[in-house]
N, CA, C and O atoms as a GROMACS GRO file, in nm:
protein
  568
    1UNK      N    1   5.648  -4.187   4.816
    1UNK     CA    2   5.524  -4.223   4.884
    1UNK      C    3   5.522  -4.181   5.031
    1UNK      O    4   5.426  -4.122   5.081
    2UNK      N    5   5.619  -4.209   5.090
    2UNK     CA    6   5.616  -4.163   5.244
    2UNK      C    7   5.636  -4.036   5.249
    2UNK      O    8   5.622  -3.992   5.363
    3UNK      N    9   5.665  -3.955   5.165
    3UNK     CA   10   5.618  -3.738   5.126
    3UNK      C   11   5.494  -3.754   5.176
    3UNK      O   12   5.466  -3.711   5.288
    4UNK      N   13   5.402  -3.821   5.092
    4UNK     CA   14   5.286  -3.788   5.034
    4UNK      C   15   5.164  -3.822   5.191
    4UNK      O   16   5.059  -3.774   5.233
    5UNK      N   17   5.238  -3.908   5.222
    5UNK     CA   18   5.159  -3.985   5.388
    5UNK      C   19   5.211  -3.896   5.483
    5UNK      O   20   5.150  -3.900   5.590
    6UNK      N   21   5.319  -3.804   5.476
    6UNK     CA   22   5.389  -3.688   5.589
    6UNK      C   23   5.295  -3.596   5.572
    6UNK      O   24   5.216  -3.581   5.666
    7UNK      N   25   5.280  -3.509   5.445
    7UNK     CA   26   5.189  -3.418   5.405
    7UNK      C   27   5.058  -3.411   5.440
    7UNK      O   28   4.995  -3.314   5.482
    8UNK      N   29   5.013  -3.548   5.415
    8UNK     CA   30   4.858  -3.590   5.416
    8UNK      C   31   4.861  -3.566   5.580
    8UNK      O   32   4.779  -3.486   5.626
    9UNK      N   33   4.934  -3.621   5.653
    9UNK     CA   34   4.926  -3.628   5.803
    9UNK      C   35   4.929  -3.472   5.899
    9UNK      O   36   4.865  -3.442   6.000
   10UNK      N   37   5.043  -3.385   5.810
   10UNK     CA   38   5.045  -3.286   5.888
   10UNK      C   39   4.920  -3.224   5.813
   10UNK      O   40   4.844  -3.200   5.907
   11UNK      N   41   4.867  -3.191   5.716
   11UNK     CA   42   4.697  -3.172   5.685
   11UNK      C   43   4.610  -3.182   5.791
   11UNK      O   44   4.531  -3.098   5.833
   12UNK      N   45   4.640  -3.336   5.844
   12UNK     CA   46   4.503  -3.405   5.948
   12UNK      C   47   4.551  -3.309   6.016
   12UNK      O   48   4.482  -3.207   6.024
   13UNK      N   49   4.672  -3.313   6.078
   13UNK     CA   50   4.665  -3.276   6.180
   13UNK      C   51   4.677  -3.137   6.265
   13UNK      O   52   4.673  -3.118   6.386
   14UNK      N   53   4.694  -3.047   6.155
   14UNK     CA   54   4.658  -2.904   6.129
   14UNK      C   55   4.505  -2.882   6.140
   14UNK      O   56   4.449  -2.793   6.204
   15UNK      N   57   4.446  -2.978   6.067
   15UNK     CA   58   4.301  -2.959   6.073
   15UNK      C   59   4.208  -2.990   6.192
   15UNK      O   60   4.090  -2.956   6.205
   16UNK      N   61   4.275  -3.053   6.266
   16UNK     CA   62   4.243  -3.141   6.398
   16UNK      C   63   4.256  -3.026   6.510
   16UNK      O   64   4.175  -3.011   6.602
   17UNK      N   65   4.388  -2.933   6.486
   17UNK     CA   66   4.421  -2.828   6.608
   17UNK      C   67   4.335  -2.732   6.594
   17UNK      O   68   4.290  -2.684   6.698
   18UNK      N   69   4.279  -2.664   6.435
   18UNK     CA   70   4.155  -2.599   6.382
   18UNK      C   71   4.073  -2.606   6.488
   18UNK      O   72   4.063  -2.539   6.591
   19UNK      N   73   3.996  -2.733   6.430
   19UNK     CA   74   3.884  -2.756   6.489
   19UNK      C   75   3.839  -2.765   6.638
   19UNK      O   76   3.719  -2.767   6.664
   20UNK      N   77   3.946  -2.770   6.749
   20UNK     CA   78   3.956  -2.763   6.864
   20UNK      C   79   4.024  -2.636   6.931
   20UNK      O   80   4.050  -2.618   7.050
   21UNK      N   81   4.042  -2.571   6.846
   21UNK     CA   82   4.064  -2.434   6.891
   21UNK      C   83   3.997  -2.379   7.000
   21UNK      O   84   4.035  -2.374   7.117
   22UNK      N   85   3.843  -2.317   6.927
   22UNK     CA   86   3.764  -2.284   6.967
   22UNK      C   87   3.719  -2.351   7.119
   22UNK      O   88   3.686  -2.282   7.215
   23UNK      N   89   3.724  -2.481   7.118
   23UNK     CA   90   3.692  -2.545   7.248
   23UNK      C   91   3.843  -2.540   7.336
   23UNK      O   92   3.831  -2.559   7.458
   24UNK      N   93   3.962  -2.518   7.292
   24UNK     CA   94   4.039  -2.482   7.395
   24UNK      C   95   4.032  -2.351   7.447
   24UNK      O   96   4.074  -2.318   7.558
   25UNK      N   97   3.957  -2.251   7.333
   25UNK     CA   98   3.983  -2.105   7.388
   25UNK      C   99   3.879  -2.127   7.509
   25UNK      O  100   3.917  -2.115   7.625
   26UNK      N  101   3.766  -2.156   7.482
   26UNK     CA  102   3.662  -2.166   7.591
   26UNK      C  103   3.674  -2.216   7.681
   26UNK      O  104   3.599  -2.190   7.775
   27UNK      N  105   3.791  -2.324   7.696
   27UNK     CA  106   3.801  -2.416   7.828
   27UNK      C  107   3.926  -2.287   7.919
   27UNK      O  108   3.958  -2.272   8.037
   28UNK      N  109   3.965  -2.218   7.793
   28UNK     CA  110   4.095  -2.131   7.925
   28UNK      C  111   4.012  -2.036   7.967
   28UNK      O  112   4.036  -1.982   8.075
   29UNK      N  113   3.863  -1.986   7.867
   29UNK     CA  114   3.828  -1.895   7.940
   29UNK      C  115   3.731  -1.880   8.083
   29UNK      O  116   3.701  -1.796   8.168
   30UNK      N  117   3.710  -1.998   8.052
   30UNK     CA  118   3.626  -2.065   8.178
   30UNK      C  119   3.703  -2.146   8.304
   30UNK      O  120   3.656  -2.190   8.409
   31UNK      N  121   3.813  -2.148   8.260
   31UNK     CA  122   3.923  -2.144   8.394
   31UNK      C  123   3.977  -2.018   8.438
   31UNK      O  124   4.007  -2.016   8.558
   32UNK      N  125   4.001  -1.900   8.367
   32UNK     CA  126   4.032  -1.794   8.396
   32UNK      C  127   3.917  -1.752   8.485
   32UNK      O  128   3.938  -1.704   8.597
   33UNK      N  129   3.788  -1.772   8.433
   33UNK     CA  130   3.664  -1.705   8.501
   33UNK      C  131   3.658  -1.805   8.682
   33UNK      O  132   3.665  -1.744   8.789
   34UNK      N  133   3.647  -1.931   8.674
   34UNK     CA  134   3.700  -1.940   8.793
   34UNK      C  135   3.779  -1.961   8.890
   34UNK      O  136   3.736  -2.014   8.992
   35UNK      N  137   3.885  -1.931   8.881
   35UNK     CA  138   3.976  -1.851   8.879
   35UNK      C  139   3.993  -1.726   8.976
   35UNK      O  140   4.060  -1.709   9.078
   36UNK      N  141   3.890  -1.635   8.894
   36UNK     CA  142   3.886  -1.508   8.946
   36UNK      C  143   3.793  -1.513   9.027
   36UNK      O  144   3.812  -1.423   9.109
   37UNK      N  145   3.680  -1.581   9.054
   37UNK     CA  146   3.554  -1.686   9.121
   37UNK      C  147   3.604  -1.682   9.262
   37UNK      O  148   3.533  -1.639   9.353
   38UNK      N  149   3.733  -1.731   9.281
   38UNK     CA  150   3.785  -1.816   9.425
   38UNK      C  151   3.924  -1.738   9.440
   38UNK      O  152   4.026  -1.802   9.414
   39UNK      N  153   3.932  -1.633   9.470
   39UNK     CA  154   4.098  -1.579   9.521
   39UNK      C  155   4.146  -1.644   9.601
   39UNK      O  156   4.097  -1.745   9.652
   40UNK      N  157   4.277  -1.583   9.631
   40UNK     CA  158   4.377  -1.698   9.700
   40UNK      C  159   4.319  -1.661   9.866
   40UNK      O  160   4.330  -1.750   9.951
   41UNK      N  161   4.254  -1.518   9.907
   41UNK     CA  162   4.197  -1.511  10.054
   41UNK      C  163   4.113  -1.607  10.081
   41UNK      O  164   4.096  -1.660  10.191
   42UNK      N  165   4.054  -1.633   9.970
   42UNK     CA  166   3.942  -1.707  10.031
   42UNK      C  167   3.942  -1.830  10.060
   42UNK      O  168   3.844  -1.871  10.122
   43UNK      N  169   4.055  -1.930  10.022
   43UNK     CA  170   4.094  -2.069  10.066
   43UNK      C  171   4.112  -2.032  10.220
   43UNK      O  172   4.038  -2.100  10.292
   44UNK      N  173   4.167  -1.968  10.269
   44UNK     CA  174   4.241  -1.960  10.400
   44UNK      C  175   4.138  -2.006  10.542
   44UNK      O  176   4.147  -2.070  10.647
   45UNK      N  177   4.020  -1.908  10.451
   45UNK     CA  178   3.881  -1.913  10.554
   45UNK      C  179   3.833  -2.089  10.590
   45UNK      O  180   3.776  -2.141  10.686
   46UNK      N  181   3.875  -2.128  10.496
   46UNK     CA  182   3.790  -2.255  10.439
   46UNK      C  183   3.838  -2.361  10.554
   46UNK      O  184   3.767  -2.445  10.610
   47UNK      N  185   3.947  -2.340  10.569
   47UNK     CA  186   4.056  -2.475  10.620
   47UNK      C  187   4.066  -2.471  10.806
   47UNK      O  188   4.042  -2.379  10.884
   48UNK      N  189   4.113  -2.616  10.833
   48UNK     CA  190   4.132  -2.582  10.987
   48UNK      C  191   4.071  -2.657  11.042
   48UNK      O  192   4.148  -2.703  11.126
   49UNK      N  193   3.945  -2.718  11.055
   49UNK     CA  194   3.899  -2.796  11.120
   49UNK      C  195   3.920  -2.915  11.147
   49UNK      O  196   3.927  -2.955  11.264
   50UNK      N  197   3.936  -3.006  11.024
   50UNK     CA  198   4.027  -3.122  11.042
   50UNK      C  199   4.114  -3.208  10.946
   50UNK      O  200   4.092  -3.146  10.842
   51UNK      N  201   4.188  -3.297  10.915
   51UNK     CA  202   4.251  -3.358  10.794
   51UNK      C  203   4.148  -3.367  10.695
   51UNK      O  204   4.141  -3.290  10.599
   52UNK      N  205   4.069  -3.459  10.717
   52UNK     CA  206   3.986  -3.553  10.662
   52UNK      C  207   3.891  -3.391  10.576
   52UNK      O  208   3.891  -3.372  10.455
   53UNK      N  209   3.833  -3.316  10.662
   53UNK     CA  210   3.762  -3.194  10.577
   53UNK      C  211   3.836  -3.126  10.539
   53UNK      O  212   3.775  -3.061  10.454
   54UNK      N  213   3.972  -3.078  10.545
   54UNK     CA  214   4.041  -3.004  10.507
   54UNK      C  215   4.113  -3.069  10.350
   54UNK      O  216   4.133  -3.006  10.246
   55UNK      N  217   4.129  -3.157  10.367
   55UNK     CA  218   4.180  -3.238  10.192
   55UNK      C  219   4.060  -3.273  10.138
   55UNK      O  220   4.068  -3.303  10.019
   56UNK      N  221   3.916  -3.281  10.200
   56UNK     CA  222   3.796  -3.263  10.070
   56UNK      C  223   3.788  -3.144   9.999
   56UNK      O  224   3.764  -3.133   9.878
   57UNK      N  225   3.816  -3.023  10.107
   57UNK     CA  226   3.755  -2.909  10.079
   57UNK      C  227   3.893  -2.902   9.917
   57UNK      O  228   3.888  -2.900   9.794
   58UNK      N  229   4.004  -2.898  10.033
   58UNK     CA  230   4.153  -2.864   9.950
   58UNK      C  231   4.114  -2.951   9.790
   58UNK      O  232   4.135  -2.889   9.685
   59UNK      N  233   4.070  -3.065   9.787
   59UNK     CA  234   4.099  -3.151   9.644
   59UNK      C  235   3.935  -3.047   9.584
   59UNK      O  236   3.966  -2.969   9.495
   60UNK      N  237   3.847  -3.043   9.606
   60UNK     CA  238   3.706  -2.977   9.580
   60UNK      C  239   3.800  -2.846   9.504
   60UNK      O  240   3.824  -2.857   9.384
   61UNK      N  241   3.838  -2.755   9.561
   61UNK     CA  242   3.881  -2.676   9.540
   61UNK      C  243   3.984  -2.663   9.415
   61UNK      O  244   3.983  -2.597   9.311
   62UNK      N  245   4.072  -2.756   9.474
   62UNK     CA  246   4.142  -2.846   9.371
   62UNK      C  247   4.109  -2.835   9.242
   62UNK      O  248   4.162  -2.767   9.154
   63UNK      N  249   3.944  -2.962   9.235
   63UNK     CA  250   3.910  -2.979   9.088
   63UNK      C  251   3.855  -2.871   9.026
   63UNK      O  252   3.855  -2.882   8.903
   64UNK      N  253   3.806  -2.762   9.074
   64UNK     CA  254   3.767  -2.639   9.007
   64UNK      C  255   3.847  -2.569   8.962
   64UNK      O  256   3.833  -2.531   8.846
   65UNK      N  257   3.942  -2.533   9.028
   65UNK     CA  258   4.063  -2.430   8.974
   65UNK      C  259   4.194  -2.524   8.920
   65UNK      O  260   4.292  -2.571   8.978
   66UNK      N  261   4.147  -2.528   8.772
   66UNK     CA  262   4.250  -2.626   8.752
   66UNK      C  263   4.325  -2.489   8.656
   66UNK      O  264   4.286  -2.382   8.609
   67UNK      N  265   4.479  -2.585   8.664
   67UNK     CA  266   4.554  -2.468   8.615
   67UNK      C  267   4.687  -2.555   8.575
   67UNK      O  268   4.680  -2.676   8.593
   68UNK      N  269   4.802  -2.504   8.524
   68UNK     CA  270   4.937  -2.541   8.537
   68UNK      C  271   5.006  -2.566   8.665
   68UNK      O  272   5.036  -2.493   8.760
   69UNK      N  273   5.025  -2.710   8.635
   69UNK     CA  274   5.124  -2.742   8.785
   69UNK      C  275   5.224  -2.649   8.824
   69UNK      O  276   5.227  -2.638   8.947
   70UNK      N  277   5.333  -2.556   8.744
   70UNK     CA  278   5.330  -2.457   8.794
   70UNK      C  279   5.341  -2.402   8.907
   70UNK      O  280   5.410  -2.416   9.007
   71UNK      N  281   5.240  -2.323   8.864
   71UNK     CA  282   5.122  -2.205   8.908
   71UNK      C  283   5.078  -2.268   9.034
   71UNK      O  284   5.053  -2.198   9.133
   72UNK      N  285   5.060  -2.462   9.036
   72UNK     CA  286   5.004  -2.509   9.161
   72UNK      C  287   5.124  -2.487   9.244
   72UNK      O  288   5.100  -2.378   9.296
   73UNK      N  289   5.190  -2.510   9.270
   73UNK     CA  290   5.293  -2.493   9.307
   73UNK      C  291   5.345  -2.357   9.395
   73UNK      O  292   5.388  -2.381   9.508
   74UNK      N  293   5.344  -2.238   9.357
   74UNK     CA  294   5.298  -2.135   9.374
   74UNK      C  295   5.208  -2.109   9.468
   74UNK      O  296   5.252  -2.064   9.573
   75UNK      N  297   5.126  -2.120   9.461
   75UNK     CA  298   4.963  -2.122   9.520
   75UNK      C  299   4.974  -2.208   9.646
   75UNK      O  300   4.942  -2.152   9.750
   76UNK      N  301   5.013  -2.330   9.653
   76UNK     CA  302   5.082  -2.408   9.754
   76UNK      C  303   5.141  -2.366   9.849
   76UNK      O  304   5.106  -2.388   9.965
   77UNK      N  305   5.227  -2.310   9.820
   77UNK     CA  306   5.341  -2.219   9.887
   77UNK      C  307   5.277  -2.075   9.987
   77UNK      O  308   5.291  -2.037  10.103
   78UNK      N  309   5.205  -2.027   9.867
   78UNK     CA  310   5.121  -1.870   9.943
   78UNK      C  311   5.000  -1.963  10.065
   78UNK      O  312   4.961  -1.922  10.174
   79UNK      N  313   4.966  -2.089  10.000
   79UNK     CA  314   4.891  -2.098  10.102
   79UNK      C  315   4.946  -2.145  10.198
   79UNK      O  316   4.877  -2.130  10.299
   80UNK      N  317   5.064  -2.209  10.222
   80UNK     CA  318   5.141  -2.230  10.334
   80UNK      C  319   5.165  -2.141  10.450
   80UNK      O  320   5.179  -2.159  10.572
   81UNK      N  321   5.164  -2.028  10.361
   81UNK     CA  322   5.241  -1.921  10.398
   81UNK      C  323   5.120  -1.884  10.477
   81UNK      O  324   5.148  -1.873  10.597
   82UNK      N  325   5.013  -1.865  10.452
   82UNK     CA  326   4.920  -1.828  10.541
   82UNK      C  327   4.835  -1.920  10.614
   82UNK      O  328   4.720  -1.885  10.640
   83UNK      N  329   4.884  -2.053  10.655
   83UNK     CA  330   4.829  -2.073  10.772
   83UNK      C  331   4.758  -2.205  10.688
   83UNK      O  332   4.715  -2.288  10.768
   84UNK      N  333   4.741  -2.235  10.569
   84UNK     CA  334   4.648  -2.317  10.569
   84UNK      C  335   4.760  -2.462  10.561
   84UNK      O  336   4.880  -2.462  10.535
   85UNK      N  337   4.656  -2.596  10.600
   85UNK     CA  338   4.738  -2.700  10.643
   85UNK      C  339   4.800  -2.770  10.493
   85UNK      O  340   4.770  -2.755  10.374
   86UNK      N  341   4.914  -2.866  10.577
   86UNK     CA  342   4.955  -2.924  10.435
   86UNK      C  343   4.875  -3.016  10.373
   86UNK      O  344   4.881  -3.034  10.251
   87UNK      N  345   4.789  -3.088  10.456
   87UNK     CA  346   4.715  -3.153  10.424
   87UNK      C  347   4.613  -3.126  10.285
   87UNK      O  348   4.590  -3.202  10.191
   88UNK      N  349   4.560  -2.983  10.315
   88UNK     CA  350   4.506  -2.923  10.246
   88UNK      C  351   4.532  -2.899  10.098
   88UNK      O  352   4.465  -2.924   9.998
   89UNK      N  353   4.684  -2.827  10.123
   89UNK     CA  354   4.718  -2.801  10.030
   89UNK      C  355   4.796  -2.902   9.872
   89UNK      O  356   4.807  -2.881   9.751
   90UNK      N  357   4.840  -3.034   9.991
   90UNK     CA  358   4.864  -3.096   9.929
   90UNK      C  359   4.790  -3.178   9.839
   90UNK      O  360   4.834  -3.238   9.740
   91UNK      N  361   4.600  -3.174   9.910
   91UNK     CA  362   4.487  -3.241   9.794
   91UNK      C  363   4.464  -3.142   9.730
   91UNK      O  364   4.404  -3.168   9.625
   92UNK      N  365   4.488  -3.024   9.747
   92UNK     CA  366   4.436  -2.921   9.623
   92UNK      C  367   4.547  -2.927   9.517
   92UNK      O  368   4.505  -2.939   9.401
   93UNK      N  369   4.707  -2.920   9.537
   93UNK     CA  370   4.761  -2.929   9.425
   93UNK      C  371   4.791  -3.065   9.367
   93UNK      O  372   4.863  -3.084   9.269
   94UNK      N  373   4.723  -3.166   9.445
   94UNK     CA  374   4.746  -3.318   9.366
   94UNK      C  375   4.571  -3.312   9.257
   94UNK      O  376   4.556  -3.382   9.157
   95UNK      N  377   4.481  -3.230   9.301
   95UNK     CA  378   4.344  -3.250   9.202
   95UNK      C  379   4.375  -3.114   9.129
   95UNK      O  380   4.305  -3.092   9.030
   96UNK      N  381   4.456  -3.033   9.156
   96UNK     CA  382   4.479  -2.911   9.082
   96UNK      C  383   4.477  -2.988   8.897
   96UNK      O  384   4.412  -2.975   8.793
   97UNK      N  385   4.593  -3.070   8.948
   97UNK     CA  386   4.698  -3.143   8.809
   97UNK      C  387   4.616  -3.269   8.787
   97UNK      O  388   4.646  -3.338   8.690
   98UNK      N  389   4.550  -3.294   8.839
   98UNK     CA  390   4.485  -3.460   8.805
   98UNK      C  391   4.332  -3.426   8.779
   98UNK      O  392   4.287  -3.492   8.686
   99UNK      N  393   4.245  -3.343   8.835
   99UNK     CA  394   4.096  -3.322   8.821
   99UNK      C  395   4.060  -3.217   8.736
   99UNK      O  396   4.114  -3.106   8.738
  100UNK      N  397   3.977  -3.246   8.667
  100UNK     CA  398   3.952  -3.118   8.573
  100UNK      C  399   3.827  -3.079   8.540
  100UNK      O  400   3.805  -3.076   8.420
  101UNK      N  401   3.711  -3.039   8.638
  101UNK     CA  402   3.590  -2.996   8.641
  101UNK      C  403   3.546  -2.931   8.535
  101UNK      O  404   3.448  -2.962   8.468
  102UNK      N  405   3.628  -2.828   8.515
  102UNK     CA  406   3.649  -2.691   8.401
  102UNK      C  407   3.650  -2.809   8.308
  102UNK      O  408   3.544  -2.863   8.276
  103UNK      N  409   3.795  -2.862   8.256
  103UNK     CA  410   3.835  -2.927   8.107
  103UNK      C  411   3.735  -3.042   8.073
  103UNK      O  412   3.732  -3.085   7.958
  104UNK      N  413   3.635  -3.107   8.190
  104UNK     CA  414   3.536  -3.186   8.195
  104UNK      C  415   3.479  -3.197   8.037
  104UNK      O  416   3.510  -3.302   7.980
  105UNK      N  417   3.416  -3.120   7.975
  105UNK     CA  418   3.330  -3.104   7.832
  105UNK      C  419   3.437  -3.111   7.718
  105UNK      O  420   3.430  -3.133   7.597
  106UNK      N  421   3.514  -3.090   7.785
  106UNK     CA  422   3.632  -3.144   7.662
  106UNK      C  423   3.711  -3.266   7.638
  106UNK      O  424   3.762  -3.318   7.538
  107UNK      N  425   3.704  -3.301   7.786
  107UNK     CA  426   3.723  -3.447   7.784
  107UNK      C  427   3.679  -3.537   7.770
  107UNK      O  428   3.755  -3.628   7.738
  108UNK      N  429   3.563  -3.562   7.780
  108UNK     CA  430   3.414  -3.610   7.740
  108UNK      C  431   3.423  -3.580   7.567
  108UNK      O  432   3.417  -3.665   7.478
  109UNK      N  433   3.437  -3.447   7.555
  109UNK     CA  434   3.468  -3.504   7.369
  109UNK      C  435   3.532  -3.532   7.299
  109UNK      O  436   3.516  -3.561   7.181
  110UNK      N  437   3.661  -3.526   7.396
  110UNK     CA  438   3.807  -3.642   7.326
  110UNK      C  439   3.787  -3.757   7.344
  110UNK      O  440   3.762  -3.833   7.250
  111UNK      N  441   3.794  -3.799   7.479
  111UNK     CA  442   3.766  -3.941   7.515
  111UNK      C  443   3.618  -3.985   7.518
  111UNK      O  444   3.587  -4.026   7.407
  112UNK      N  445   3.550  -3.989   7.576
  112UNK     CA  446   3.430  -4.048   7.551
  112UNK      C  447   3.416  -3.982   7.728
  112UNK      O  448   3.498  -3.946   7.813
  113UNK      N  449   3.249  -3.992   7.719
  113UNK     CA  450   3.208  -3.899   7.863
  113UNK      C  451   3.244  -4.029   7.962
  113UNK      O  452   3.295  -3.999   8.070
  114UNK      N  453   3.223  -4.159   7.937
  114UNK     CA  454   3.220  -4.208   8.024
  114UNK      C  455   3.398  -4.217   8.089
  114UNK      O  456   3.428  -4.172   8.199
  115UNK      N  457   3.458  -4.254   8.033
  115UNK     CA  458   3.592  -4.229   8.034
  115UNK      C  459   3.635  -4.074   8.159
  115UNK      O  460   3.690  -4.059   8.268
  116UNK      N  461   3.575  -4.000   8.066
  116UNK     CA  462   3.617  -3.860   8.164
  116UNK      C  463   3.544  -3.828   8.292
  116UNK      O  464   3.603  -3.763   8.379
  117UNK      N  465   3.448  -3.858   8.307
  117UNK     CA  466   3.393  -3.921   8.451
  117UNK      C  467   3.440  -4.023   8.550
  117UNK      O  468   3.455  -4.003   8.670
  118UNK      N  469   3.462  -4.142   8.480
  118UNK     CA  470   3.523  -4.217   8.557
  118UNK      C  471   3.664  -4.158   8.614
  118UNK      O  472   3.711  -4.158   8.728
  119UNK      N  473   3.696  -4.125   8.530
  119UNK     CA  474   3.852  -4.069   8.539
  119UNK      C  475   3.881  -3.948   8.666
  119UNK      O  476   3.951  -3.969   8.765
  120UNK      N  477   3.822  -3.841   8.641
  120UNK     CA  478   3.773  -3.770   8.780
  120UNK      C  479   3.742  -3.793   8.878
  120UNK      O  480   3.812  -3.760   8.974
  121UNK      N  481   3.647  -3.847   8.888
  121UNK     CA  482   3.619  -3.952   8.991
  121UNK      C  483   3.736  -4.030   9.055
  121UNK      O  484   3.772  -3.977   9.160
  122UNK      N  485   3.787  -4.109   9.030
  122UNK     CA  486   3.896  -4.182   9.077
  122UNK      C  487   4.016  -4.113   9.134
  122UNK      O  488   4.075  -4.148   9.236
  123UNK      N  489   4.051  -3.990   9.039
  123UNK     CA  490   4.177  -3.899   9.080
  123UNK      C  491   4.094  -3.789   9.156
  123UNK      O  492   4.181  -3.724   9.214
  124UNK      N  493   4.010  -3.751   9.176
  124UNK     CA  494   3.945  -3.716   9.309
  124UNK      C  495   3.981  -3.760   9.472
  124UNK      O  496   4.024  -3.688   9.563
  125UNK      N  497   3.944  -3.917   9.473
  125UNK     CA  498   3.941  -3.947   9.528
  125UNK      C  499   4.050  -4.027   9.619
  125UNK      O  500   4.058  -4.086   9.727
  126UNK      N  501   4.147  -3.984   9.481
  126UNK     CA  502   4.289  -4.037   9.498
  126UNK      C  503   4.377  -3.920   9.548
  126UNK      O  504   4.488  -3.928   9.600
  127UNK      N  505   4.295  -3.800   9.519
  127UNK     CA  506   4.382  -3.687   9.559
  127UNK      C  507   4.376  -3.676   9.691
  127UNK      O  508   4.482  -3.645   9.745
  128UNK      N  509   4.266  -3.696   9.770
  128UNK     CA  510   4.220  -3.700   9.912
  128UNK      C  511   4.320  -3.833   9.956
  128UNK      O  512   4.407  -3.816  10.042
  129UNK      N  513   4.306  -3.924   9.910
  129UNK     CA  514   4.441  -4.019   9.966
  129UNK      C  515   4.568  -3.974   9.968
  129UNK      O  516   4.618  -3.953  10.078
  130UNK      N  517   4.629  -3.956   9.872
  130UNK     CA  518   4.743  -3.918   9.858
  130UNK      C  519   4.790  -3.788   9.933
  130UNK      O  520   4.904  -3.768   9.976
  131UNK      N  521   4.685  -3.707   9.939
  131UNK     CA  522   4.695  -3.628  10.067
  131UNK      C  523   4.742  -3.612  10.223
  131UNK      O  524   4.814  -3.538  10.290
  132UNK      N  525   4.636  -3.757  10.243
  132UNK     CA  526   4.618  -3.774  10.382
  132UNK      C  527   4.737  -3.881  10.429
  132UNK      O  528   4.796  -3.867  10.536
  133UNK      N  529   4.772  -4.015  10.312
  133UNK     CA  530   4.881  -4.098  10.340
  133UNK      C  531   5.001  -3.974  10.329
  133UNK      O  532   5.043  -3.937  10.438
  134UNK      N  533   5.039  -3.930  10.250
  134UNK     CA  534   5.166  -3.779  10.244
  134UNK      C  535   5.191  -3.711  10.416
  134UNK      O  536   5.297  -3.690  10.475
  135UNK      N  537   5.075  -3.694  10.451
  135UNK     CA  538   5.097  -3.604  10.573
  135UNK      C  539   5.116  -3.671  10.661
  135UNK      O  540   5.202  -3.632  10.741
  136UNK      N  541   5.045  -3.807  10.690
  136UNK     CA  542   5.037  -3.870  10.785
  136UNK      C  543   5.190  -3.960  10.740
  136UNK      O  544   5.231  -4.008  10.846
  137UNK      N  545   5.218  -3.972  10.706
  137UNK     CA  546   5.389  -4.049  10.645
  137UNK      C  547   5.456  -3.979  10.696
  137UNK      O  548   5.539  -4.009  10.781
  138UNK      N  549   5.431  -3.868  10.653
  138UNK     CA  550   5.559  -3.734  10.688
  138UNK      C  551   5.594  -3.720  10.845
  138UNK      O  552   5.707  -3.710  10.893
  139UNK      N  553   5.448  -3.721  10.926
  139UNK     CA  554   5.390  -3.704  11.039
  139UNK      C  555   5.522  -3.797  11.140
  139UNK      O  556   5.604  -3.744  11.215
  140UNK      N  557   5.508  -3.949  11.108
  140UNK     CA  558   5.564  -4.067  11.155
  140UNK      C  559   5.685  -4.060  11.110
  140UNK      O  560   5.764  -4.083  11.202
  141UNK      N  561   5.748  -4.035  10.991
  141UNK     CA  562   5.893  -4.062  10.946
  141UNK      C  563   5.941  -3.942  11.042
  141UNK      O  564   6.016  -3.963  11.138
  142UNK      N  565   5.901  -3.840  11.014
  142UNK     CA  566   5.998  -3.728  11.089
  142UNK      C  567   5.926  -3.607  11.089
  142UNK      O  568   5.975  -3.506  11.139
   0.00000   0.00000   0.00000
């Protein structure tokens, strides 16, 4: 009997990865597209004026180009490298991994829309914290 409930299960759940295929191919291709939308020059322009606008812009930025932490990681680094603040960079790769503008329509049809709204929302706004307490910690400890 417990064959027959293994079988039945990997069925579902073969049939489950099927059916969401299609909506994962579309969600990578619509991260790839912006993506290519926002190059890495063009953050650089963006930043500079102050904490507080610089980790909106950075987490904004953030929730659009979502990608593999990774890759955030990476990207972090190049933008270091050129000048832009940590502040910045640190709300773009905390909403990189937590916000998902792009994966939005898919999350909404796993979880329920309200769920995936709320959810954004909050790690949005948490990314801009965690930002600004990070730098300003760092700032005071050493």
């Amino acid at each position: 009997m417990p064959e027959l409930d293994m079988t039945r299960s990997f069925r579902r759940t073969v049939r489950t990865f099927v059916n969401l295929l299609p909506i994962f191919t579309g969600m990578l291709l619509l991260t790839s597209l912006v993506l290519t939308l926002f190059p890495e020059r063009l953050y650089a322009g963006f930043f500079g004026s102050s904490n507080t606008l610089d980790a909106l812009i950075g987490a904004s930025v953030g929730s659009m180009a979502a990608g593999h932490p990774l890759a955030s990681y990476l990207l972090g680094g190049e933008l270091l490298d050129n000048g832009v603040s940590l502040v910045a960079v640190t709300a773009l790769i905390v909403s990189w991994v937590t916000v998902g503008l792009v994966q939005l329509p898919v999350e909404a049809l796993l979880l329920g829309a309200r769920f995936a709204f709320c959810r954004n929302v909050i790690s949005f706004f948490s990314a801009i914290a965690v930002a600004l307490l990070s730098v300003w910690s760092l700032r005071y400890i050493g």
